[in-house]
PDB file of C-alpha atoms in Angstrom:
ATOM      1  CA  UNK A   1      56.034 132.801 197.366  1.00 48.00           C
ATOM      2  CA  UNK A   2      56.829 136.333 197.630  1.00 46.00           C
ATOM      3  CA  UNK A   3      60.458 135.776 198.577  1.00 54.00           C
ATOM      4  CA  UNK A   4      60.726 133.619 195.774  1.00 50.00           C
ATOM      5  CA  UNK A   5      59.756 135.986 193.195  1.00 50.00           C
ATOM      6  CA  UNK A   6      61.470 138.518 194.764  1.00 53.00           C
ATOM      7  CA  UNK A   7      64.769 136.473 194.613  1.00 49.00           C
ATOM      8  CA  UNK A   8      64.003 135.778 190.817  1.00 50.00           C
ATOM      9  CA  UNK A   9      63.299 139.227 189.633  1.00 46.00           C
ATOM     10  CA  UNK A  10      66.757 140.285 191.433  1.00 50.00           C
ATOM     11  CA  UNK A  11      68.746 137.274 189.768  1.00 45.00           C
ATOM     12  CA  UNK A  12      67.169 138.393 186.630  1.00 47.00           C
ATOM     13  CA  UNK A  13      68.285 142.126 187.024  1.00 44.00           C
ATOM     14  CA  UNK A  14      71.542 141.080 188.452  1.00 45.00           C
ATOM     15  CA  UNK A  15      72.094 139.043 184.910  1.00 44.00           C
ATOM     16  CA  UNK A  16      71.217 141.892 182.793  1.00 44.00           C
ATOM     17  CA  UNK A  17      73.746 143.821 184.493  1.00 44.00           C
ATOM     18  CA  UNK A  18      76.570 141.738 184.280  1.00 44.00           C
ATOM     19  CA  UNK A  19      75.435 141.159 180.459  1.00 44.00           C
ATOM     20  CA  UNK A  20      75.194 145.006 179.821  1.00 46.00           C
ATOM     21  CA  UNK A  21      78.377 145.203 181.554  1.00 50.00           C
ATOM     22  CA  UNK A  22      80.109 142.551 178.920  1.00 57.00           C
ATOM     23  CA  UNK A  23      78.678 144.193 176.196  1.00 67.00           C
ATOM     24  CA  UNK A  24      80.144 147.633 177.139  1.00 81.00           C
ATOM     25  CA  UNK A  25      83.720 146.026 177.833  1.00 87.00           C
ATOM     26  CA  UNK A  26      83.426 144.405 174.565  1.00 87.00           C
ATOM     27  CA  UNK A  27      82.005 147.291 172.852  1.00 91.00           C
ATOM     28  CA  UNK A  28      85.092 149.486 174.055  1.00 93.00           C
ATOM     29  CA  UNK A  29      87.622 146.956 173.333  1.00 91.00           C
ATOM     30  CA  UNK A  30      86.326 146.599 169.342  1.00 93.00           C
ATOM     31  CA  UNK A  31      86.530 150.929 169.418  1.00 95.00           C
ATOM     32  CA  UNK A  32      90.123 150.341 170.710  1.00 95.00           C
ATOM     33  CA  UNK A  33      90.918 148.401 167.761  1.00 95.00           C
ATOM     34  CA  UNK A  34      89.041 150.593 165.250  1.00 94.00           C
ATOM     35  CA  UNK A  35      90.781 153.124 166.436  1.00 95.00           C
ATOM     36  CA  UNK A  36      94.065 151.251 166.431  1.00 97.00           C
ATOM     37  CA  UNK A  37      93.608 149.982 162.762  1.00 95.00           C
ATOM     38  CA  UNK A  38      92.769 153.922 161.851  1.00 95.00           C
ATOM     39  CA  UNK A  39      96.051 155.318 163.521  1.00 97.00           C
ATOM     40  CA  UNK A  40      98.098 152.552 161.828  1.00 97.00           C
ATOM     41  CA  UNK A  41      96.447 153.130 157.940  1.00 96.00           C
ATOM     42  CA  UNK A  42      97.615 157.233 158.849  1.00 96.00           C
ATOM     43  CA  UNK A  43     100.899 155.617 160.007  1.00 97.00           C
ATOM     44  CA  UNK A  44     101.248 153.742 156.587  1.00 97.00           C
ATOM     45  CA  UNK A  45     101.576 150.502 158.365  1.00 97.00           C
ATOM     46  CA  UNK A  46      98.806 148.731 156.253  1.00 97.00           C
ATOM     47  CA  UNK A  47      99.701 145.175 157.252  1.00 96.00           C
ATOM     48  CA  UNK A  48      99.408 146.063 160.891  1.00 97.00           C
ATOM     49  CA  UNK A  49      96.250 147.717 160.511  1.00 96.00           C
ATOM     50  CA  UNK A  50      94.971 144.570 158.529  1.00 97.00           C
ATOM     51  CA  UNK A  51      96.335 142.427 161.487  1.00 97.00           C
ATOM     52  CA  UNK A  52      94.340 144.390 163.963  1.00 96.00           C
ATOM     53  CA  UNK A  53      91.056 144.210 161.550  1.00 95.00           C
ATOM     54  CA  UNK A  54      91.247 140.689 161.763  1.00 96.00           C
ATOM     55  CA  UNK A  55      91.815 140.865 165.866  1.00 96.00           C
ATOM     56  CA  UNK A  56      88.458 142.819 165.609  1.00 94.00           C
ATOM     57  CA  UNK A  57      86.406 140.401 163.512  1.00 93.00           C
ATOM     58  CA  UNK A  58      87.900 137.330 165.298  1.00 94.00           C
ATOM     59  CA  UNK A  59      87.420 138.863 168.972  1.00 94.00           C
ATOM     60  CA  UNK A  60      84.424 140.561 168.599  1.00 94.00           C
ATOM     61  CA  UNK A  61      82.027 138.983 166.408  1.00 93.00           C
ATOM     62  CA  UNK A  62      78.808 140.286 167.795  1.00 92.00           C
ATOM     63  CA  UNK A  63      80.452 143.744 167.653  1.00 93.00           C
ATOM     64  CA  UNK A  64      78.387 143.789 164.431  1.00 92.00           C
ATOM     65  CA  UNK A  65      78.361 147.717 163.620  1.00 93.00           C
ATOM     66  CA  UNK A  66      82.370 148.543 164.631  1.00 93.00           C
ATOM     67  CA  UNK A  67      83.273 145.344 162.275  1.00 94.00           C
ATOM     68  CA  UNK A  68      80.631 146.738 159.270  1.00 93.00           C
ATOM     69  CA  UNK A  69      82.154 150.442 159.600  1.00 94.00           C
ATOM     70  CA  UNK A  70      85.672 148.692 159.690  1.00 94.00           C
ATOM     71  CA  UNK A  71      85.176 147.444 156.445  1.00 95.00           C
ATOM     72  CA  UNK A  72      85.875 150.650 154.996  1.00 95.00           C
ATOM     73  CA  UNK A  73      89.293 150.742 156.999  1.00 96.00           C
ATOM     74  CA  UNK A  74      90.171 147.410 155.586  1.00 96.00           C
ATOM     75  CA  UNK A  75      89.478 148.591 152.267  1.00 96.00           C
ATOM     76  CA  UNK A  76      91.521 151.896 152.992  1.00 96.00           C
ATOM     77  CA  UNK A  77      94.591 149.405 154.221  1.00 97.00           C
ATOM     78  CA  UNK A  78      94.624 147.292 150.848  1.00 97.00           C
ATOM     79  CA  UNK A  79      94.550 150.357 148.861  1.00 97.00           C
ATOM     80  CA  UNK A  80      97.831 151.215 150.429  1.00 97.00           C
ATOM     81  CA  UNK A  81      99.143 148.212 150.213  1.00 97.00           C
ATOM     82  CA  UNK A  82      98.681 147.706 146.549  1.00 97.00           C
ATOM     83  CA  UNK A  83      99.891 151.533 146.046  1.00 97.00           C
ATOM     84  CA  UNK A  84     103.215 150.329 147.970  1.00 96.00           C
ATOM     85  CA  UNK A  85     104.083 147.501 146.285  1.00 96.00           C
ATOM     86  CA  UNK A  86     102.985 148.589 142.640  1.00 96.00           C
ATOM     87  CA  UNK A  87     105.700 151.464 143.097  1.00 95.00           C
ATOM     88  CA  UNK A  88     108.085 148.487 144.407  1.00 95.00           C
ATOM     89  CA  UNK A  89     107.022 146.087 141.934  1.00 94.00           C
ATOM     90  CA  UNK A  90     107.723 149.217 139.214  1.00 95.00           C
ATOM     91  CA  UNK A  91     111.303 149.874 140.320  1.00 96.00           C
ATOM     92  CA  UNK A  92     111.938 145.615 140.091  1.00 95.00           C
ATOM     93  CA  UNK A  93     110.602 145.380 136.796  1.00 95.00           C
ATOM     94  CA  UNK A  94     112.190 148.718 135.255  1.00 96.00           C
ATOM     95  CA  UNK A  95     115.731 146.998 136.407  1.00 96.00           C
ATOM     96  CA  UNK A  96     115.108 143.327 135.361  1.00 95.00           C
ATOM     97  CA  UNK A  97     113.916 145.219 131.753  1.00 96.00           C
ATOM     98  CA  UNK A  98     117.156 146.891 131.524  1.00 97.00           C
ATOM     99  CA  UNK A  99     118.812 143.400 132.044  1.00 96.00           C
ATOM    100  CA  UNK A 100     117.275 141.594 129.532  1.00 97.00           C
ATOM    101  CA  UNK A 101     117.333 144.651 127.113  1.00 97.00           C
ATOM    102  CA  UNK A 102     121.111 144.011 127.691  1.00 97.00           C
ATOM    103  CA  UNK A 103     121.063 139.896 127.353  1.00 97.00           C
ATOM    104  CA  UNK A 104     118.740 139.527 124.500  1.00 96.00           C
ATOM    105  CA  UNK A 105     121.254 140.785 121.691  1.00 97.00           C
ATOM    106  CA  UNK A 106     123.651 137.928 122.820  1.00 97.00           C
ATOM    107  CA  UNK A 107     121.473 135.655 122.105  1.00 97.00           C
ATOM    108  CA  UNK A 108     119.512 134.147 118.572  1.00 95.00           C
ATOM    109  CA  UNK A 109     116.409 131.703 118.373  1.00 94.00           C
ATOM    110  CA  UNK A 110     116.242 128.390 117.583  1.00 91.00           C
ATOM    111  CA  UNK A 111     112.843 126.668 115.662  1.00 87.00           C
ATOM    112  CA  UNK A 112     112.261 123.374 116.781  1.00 75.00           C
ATOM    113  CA  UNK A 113     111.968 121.562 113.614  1.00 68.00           C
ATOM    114  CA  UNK A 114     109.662 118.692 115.329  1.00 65.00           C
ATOM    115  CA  UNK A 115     106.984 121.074 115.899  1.00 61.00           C
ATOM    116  CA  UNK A 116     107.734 121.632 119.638  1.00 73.00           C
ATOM    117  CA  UNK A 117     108.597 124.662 121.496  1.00 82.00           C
ATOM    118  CA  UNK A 118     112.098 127.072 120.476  1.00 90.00           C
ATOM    119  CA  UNK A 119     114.431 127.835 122.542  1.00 94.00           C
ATOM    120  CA  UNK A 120     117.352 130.413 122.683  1.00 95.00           C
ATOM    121  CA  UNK A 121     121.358 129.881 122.709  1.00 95.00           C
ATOM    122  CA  UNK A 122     123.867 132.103 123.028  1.00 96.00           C
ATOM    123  CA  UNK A 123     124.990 133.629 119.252  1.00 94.00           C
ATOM    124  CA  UNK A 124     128.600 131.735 119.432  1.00 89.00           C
ATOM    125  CA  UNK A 125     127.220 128.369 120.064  1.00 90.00           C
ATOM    126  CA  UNK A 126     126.582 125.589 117.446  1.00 81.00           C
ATOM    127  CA  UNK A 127     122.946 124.864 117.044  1.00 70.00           C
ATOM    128  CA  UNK A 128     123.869 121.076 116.434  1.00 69.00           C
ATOM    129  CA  UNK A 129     124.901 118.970 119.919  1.00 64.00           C
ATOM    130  CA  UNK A 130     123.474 115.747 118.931  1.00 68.00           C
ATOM    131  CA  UNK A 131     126.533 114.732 116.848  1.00 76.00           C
ATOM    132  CA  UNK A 132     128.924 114.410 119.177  1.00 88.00           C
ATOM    133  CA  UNK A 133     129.597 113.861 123.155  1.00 93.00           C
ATOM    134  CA  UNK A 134     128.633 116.552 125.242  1.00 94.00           C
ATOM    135  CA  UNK A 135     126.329 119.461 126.398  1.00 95.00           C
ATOM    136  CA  UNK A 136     124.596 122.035 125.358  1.00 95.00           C
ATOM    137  CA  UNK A 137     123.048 125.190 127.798  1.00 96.00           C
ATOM    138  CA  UNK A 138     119.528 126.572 126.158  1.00 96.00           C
ATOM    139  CA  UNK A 139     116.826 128.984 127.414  1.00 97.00           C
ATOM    140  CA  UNK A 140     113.242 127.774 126.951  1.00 95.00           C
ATOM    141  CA  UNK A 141     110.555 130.465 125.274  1.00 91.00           C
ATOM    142  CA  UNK A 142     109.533 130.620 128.559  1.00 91.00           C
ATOM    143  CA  UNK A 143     112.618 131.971 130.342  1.00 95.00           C
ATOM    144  CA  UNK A 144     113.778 128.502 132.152  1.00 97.00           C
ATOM    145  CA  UNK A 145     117.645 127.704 131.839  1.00 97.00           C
ATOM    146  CA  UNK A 146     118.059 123.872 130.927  1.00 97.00           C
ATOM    147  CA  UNK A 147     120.865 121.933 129.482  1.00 97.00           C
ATOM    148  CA  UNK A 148     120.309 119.309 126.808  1.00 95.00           C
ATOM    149  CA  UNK A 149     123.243 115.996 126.894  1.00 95.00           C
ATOM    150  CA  UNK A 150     124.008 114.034 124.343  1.00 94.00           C
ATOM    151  CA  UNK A 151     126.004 110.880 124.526  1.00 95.00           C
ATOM    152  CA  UNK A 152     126.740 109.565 120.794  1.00 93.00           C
ATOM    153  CA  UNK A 153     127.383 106.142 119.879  1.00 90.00           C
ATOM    154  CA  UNK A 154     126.615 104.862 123.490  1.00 89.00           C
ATOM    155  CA  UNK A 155     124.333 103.285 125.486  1.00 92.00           C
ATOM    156  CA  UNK A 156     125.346 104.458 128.687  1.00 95.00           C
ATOM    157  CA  UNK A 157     121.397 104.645 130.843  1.00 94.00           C
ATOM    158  CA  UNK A 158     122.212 108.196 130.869  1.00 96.00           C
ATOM    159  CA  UNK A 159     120.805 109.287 134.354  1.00 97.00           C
ATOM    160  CA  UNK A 160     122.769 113.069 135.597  1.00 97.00           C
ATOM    161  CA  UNK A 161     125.292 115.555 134.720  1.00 98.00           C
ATOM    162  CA  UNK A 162     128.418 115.851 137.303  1.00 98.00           C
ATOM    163  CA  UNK A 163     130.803 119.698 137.156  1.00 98.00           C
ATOM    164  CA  UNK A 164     134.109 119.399 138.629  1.00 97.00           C
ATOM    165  CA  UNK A 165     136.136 122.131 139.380  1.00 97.00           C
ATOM    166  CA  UNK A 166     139.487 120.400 140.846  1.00 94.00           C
ATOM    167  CA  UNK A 167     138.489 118.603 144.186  1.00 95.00           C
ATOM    168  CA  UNK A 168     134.727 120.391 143.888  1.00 97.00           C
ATOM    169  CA  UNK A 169     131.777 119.867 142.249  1.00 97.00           C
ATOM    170  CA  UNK A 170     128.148 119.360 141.617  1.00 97.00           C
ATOM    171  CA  UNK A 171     125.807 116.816 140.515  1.00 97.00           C
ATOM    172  CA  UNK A 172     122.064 117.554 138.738  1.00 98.00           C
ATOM    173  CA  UNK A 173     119.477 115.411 139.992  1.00 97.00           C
ATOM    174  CA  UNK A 174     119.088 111.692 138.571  1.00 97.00           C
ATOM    175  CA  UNK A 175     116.681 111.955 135.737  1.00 96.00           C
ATOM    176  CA  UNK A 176     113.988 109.043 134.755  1.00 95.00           C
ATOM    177  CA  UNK A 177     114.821 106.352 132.499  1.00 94.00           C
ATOM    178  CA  UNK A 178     111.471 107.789 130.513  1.00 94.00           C
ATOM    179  CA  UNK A 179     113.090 110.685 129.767  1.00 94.00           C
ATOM    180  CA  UNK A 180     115.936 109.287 127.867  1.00 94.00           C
ATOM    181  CA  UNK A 181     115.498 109.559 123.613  1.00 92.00           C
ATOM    182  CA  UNK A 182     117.481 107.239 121.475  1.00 91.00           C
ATOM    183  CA  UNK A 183     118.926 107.208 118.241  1.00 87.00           C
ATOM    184  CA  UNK A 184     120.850 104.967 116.663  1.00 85.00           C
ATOM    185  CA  UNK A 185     122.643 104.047 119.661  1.00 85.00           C
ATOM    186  CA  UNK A 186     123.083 107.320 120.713  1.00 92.00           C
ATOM    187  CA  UNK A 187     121.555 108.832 124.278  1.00 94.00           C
ATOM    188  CA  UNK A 188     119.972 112.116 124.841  1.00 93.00           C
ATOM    189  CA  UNK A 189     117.897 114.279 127.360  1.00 94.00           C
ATOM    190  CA  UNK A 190     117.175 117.552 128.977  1.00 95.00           C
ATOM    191  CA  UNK A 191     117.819 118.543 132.176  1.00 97.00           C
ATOM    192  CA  UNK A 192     115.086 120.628 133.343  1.00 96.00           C
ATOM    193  CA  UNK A 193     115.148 123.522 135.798  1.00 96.00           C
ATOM    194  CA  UNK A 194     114.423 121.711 138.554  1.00 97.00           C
ATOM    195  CA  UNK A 195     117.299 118.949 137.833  1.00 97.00           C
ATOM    196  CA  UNK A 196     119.293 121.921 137.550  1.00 97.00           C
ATOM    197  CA  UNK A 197     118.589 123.581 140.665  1.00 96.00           C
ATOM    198  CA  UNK A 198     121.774 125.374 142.097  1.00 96.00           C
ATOM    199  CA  UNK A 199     124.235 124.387 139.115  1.00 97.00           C
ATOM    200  CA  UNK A 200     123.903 128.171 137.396  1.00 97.00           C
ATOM    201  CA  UNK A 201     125.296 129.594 140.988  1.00 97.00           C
ATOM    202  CA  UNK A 202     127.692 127.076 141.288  1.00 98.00           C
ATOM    203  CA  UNK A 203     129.308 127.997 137.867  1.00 97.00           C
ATOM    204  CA  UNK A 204     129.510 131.436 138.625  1.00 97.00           C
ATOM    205  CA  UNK A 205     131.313 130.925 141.203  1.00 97.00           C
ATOM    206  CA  UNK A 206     133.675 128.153 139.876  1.00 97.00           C
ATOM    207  CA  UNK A 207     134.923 129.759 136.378  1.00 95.00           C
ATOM    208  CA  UNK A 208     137.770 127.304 136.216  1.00 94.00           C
ATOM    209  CA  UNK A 209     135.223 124.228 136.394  1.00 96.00           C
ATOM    210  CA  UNK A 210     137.086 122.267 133.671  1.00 95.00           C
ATOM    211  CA  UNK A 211     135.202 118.733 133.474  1.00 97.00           C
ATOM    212  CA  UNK A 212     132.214 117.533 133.241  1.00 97.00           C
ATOM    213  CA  UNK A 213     130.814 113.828 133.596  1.00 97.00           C
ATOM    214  CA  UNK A 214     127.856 112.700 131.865  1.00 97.00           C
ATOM    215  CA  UNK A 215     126.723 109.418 134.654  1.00 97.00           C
ATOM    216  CA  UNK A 216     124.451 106.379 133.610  1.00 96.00           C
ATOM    217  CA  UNK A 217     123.582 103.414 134.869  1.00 94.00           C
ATOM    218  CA  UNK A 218     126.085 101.674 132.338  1.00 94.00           C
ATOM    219  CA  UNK A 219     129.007 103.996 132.589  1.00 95.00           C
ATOM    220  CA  UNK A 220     130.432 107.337 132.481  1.00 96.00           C
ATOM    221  CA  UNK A 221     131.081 109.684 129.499  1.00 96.00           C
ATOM    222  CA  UNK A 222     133.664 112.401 130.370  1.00 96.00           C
ATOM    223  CA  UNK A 223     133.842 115.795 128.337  1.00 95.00           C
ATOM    224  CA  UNK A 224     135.883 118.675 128.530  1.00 96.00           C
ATOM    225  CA  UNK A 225     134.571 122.055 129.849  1.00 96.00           C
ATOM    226  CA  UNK A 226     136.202 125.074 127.998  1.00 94.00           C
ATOM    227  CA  UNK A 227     136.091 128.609 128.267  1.00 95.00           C
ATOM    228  CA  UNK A 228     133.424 129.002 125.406  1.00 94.00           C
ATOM    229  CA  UNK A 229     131.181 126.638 126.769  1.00 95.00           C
ATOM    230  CA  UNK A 230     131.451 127.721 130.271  1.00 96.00           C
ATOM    231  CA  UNK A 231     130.505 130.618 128.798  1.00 96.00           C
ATOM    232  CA  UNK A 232     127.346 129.748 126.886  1.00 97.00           C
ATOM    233  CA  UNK A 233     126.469 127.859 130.589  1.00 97.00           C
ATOM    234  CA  UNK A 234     126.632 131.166 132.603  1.00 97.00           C
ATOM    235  CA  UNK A 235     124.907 133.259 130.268  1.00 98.00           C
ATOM    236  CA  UNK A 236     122.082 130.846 129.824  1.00 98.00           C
ATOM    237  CA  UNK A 237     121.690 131.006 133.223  1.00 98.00           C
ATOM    238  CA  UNK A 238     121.479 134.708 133.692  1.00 97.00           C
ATOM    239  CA  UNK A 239     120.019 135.171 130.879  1.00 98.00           C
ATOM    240  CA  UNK A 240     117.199 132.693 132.340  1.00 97.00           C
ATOM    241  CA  UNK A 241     117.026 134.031 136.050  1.00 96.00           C
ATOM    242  CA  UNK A 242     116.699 137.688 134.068  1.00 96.00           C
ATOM    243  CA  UNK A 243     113.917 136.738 132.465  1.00 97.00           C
ATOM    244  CA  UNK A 244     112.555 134.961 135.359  1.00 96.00           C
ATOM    245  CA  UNK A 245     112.474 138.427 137.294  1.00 96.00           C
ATOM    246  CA  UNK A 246     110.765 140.344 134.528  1.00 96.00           C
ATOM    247  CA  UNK A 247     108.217 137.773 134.328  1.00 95.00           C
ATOM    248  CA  UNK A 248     107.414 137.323 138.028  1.00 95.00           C
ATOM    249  CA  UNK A 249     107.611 141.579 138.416  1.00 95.00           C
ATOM    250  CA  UNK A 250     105.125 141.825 136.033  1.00 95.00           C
ATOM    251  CA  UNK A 251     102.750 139.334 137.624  1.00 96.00           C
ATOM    252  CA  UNK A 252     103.119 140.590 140.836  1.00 96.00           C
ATOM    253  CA  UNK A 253     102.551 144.035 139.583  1.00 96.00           C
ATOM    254  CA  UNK A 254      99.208 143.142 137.783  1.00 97.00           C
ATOM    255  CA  UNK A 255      98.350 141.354 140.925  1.00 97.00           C
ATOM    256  CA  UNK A 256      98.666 144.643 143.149  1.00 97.00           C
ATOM    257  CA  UNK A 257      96.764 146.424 140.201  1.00 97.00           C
ATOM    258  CA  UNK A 258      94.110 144.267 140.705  1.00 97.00           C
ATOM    259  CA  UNK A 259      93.774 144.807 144.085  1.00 97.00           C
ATOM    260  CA  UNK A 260      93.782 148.624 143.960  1.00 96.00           C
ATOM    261  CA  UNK A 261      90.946 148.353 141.512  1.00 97.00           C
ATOM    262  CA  UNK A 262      89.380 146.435 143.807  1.00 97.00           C
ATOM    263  CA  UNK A 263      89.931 148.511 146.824  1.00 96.00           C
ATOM    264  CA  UNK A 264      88.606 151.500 145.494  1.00 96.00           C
ATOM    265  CA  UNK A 265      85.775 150.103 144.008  1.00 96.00           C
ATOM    266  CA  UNK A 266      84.605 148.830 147.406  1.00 95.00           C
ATOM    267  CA  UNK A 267      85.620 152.564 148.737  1.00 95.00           C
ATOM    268  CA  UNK A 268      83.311 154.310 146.355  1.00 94.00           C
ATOM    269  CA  UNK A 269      80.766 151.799 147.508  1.00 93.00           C
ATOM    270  CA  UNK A 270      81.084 151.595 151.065  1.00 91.00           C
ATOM    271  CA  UNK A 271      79.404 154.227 152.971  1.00 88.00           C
ATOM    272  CA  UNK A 272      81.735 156.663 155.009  1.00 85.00           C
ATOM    273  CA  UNK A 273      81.023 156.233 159.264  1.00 81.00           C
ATOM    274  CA  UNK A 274      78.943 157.939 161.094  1.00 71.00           C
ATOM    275  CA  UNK A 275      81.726 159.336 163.143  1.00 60.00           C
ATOM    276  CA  UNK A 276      83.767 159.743 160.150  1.00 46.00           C
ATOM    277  CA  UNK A 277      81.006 162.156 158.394  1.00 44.00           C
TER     278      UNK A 277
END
């Protein structure tokens, strides 16, 4: 009887050992990380420190004081981040002003007169495309190039738009029969951003494109791409992806705004370490 207690007193001391002996490695390997995440914030790598916060919350849950007093570090590491990319986020949307600023007197507004949304066209271009054959290149209120066909006098099940530049070209993407509006006998619809997606490039880099094929499911109606209108088509389009930069700069910038209010609110809030007093 007295062996056996003996025996289970020294398996029980033997287990708190090895268990005080965990908690110590585990202790010093969730310092090493603290300490890690502290010399990369002073190093100005704030997504590395935020990668090695999340090593120490993942790896060392029961660590429970080193992962409190880290989130102060964490804090620290967002506030840089959202410094960083507010001043980057500045310099993108101070360019993509001056861009616009130098599009915007090229181009006039047009009122719907159905009670939907404008739209903008460049200053040299007739308002009126759905009297005739053919294309016409607008900018949406909302900065999105798109191109608006018009086939007069046909029925043709007008589905895409086809550029050709000699042996090249480029096709939009086949459009739903829904989307097609007609009027005595004539065919029209817009081609939306996404139908358009890699067209504006292509013209830029194909100023001769001289054709253009408007495809249906009942034929073909051909029209002829001049300089003026290969015009209107490339500024629409920079005009668009312009706008599209100024817009998505100044989201991203009032995103990183709201993190650095953020940040240091939880700063002024969170109490400073012991070891950091």
């Amino acid at each position: 009887m007295f062996n056996a207690i003996n025996k289970t007193i020294m398996a029980g001391a033997i287990l708190a050992i090895a268990l005080s002996g965990c908690s110590d490695k585990e202790n010093l390997g969730a310092q090493e990380l603290y300490s890690k995440s502290e010399a990369a914030i002073q190093a100005s790598d704030f997504s590395g420190a935020l990668v090695l916060l999340d090593t120490l919350n993942s790896r060392y849950p029961k660590q429970t004081q080193i992962r409190k007093d880290a989130l102060r570090l964490r804090a620290e590491a967002m506030q840089g981040i959202a410094l960083d990319s507010i001043a980057s986020e500045s310099t993108t949307l101070a360019e993509a002003t001056i861009k616009v600023d130098e599009w915007r007197p090229k181009f006039r507004h047009v009122d719907s007169s159905v009670g939907l949304e404008g739209y903008f066209i460049p200053k040299n271009a007739p308002e009126k495309v759905m009297t005739s054959t053919g294309i016409q290149p607008r900018v949406s209120e909302k900065g999105f190039f798109y191109i608006v066909a018009n086939v007069e006098g046909r029925s043709i099940g007008l589905r895409s738009l086809e550029f050709i530049d000699g042996h090249e070209s480029v096709s939009s993407s086949a459009i739903s029969p829904a989307r097609i509006v007609k009027v005595e006998g004539s065919e029209s619809a817009s081609f939306n951003p996404e139908d358009l997606e890699g067209i504006g490039e292509w013209l830029l880099q194909h100023p001769n494109a001289s054709k253009l094929i408007i495809k249906g499911a009942k034929g073909n109606a051909t029209v002829k791409i001049d300089k003026a209108l290969r015009d209107q088509l490339t500024d629409c389009y920079q005009y668009g992806a312009a706008l599209q930069v100024l817009h998505l700069a100044s989201v991203k910038r009032e995103k990183y705004e709201r993190m650095l209010a953020t940040s240091r609110d939880q700063l002024a809030n969170l109490p400073v370490p012991e070891k950091q007093k």
